[in-house]
Structure formats: C-alpha cells, structure tokens
Amino acid sequence: MEQFTEISKFFKTEFPLNQHGLDELFSLFKVEKHAKGSFLLQENSKEKQLRFLNNGIVREYYANQEKEININFYTKPQFISDLLTFNQNTKTKKNQESLTTVEILSIERQPFFDLLEKYQCGKTFIEASFKKLLKQKEKLEFNRVTKSPEELYNELFIYKPEWIQYIPQYHLASYLNVTPETLSRIKKRIY
C-alpha cells in the first residue's frame, strides 16, 4: 500500500472520497514501471488512462518535423494525464517521455468514470481538475508572454529548483524557448 501514499494524500485533501470509495479506487490502479526514454503518451493517440507519477521525471512536449518544444516537466508525485483528452476521449497533441526510470499508477478510463458515477462524484472531480488545470495553464501562458527568459529562469530557480537540479540544460532551454548557449549566458549572469 506504500505505492498509494502520495495519491492517497491527493484524494484526501483535494478531492475527498469516503474510505470505501478510496479502497475501491486504489484496487483498480495498476503499478507500472517504465525505463528511461519510454514514451508514456504520444500525439494523435487517445489518453486511455488516468496516470499518476509516483517516482521519476517526465517531460511533456509538442513536436513537429523541425523541433520539439518542452511545455512541462513532472518531478513530484502528481497526475500527468492529458486531462482534457482523457475526459473528452479525444486525441492528444502532447507527447510525454520519461527522463528517468519512472513508476506510474494508472487506471483505465472507463472503470474510473464508472467509479465516479457510482459514488456520484464524477462531475465534481472533473470540475475541480479542470479549474486547477486552467489556472496553471493561464499562469504559464501569462508568464511565457510577459516575462523574459531570464525572469522565467529566476522563477524556476525559486519555485522549481528540482527542475534546475535534475532536468538536462537543453530541455530547460527548450522550455524557456532559448538556445542552450543563451541559457548558459543567463546562468552566468545570475550566479
């Protein structure tokens, strides 16, 4: 049951279910291990599972023929599914790759929604999840449009030091929309 410690904290604080509901929910999750470099989600596929990162580091990015643009990194226990496509059962535009060995807890889409229906909490869960997701997306978009790469790097230094510690510099440069050389110059100015 140790594997469910972090996800249990989420449901007890963010979205309370009764203990019987939690036990039933956790019985439906599978524990998956993926090697470094594994693709957890690929564009033009459907998000068929609700996935919770228990351990490891995952990068999320968009790709076209010319380049990949990192849009997020997951370094702490949290949900990593593309919630919009999971909820709407549509194809995603995102890719996710493990940067380290990762442990994921996953539950298939239909059993998850069946359980939410059974406990009459589906609408509440979806609304709460989307409010949180939209708030994060709004903040990210605002920051990327209004702040310089140096200001964004400073924010990472303050609010996401684990990114600076564990994410390769070329991935951080892509996230900040600068070249690795520009990121090196930014780092020299800051330190």
XYZ file of C-alpha atoms in Angstrom:
191
model
C 0.000 0.000 0.000
C 3.085 2.229 0.240
C 2.793 2.859 -3.501
C -0.501 4.645 -2.870
C 0.750 7.056 -0.183
C 1.096 10.118 -2.425
C -2.040 9.570 -4.490
C -3.955 8.941 -1.289
C -2.827 12.345 0.019
C -4.204 13.942 -3.149
C -7.625 12.363 -2.837
C -7.871 13.048 0.895
C -7.007 16.747 0.552
C -8.031 17.769 -2.962
C -10.957 15.503 -3.606
C -12.289 13.588 -0.618
C -13.957 10.231 -1.171
C -15.117 8.041 1.682
C -12.677 5.307 2.724
C -14.659 2.588 0.955
C -14.574 4.626 -2.264
C -10.819 5.168 -1.907
C -10.188 1.479 -1.304
C -12.222 0.577 -4.376
C -10.449 3.246 -6.442
C -6.979 2.083 -5.423
C -7.873 -1.546 -6.159
C -8.361 -0.505 -9.821
C -4.937 1.140 -10.196
C -2.042 -0.781 -11.734
C 1.588 -0.108 -10.854
C 3.746 0.341 -13.952
C 7.489 0.854 -14.272
C 8.928 2.456 -17.398
C 12.578 2.702 -18.389
C 14.319 5.973 -19.145
C 13.407 7.137 -22.652
C 9.991 5.432 -22.687
C 7.089 7.216 -24.322
C 4.171 7.450 -21.931
C 1.943 9.445 -24.268
C 2.262 10.167 -27.972
C 0.484 12.764 -30.073
C -2.502 11.611 -32.111
C -3.305 8.901 -29.584
C -6.117 8.841 -27.044
C -5.417 9.245 -23.346
C -6.859 5.924 -22.195
C -5.609 6.018 -18.623
C -5.565 8.369 -15.701
C -1.869 8.281 -14.792
C -0.230 9.357 -11.545
C 3.554 9.785 -11.400
C 4.780 8.161 -8.219
C 8.530 8.420 -8.849
C 10.812 9.725 -11.560
C 10.899 12.583 -14.061
C 8.725 13.035 -17.148
C 8.932 15.704 -19.820
C 5.894 16.860 -21.768
C 6.318 18.459 -25.179
C 4.855 19.326 -28.560
C 6.673 18.226 -31.683
C 6.687 18.967 -35.382
C 9.100 17.958 -38.133
C 11.610 20.669 -37.184
C 11.704 20.602 -33.390
C 10.347 19.620 -30.036
C 9.174 22.276 -27.579
C 9.050 21.301 -23.918
C 5.941 22.574 -22.159
C 6.198 20.926 -18.752
C 8.232 18.627 -16.554
C 6.850 16.384 -13.831
C 9.248 15.754 -10.971
C 6.944 15.282 -7.991
C 4.123 12.834 -7.349
C 1.170 14.177 -9.344
C -1.273 13.359 -12.106
C 0.365 13.530 -15.520
C -2.516 12.601 -17.827
C -3.732 14.966 -20.506
C -6.968 15.570 -18.599
C -8.738 17.309 -21.464
C -8.358 14.411 -23.872
C -8.898 11.876 -21.070
C -12.234 13.459 -20.217
C -13.373 14.032 -23.805
C -11.959 10.765 -25.190
C -10.205 12.656 -27.993
C -6.695 12.500 -29.443
C -3.922 14.395 -27.704
C -1.418 16.799 -29.240
C 1.116 16.188 -26.471
C 3.991 13.768 -26.046
C 5.416 12.519 -22.772
C 8.774 10.834 -22.327
C 10.401 9.509 -19.170
C 13.723 11.218 -18.447
C 14.482 8.660 -15.738
C 13.053 5.314 -14.753
C 9.514 6.097 -13.599
C 6.830 4.439 -11.534
C 3.282 5.222 -12.590
C -0.055 4.333 -11.085
C -2.684 4.017 -13.796
C -6.372 3.314 -14.049
C -8.270 2.685 -17.260
C -10.650 5.400 -18.389
C -13.976 3.559 -18.263
C -13.570 1.882 -14.842
C -12.513 5.272 -13.435
C -15.614 7.045 -14.774
C -17.818 4.137 -13.663
C -16.479 4.507 -10.128
C -17.062 8.267 -10.123
C -20.612 7.645 -11.293
C -21.153 5.008 -8.625
C -20.107 7.422 -5.879
C -21.872 10.345 -7.603
C -18.769 12.479 -7.615
C -17.743 12.460 -11.264
C -18.890 15.959 -12.124
C -17.234 17.416 -9.021
C -13.933 15.668 -9.759
C -13.875 16.800 -13.387
C -14.795 20.396 -12.499
C -12.158 20.603 -9.745
C -9.496 19.093 -12.003
C -10.263 21.437 -14.870
C -10.301 24.530 -12.652
C -6.853 23.640 -11.368
C -5.603 22.826 -14.879
C -6.942 26.083 -16.335
C -5.394 28.119 -13.521
C -1.990 26.533 -14.162
C -2.308 26.971 -17.928
C -3.303 30.638 -17.572
C -0.320 31.342 -15.317
C 2.062 29.551 -17.664
C 0.785 31.380 -20.739
C 0.912 34.756 -18.969
C 4.472 34.162 -17.788
C 5.702 32.963 -21.176
C 4.252 36.007 -22.950
C 5.141 38.722 -20.436
C 8.465 37.605 -18.954
C 11.935 37.354 -20.386
C 13.767 34.002 -20.422
C 15.964 35.314 -17.594
C 12.906 36.141 -15.467
C 11.434 32.725 -16.218
C 14.689 31.024 -15.255
C 14.741 33.001 -11.990
C 11.232 31.738 -11.244
C 12.359 28.172 -11.894
C 15.255 28.754 -9.533
C 12.829 29.890 -6.806
C 9.745 27.735 -7.395
C 11.052 24.650 -9.178
C 14.662 24.116 -8.071
C 14.299 20.389 -8.730
C 13.952 21.210 -12.449
C 17.286 23.024 -12.426
C 18.868 20.191 -10.479
C 17.516 17.228 -12.470
C 16.428 18.373 -15.949
C 19.128 18.487 -18.659
C 20.008 22.033 -19.710
C 18.991 21.539 -23.349
C 15.479 20.549 -22.192
C 15.250 23.604 -19.932
C 16.421 25.782 -22.830
C 13.603 24.400 -24.985
C 11.105 25.088 -22.193
C 12.369 28.693 -21.949
C 12.387 28.960 -25.766
C 16.088 29.816 -25.946
C 19.174 28.006 -27.191
C 21.319 26.066 -24.702
C 24.066 28.683 -25.255
C 21.682 31.514 -24.300
C 20.663 29.588 -21.195
C 24.356 29.247 -20.257
C 24.755 33.018 -20.530
C 21.647 33.563 -18.403
C 23.011 31.209 -15.742
C 26.382 33.041 -15.716
C 24.644 36.385 -15.186
C 22.560 35.018 -12.315
C 25.328 33.194 -10.446
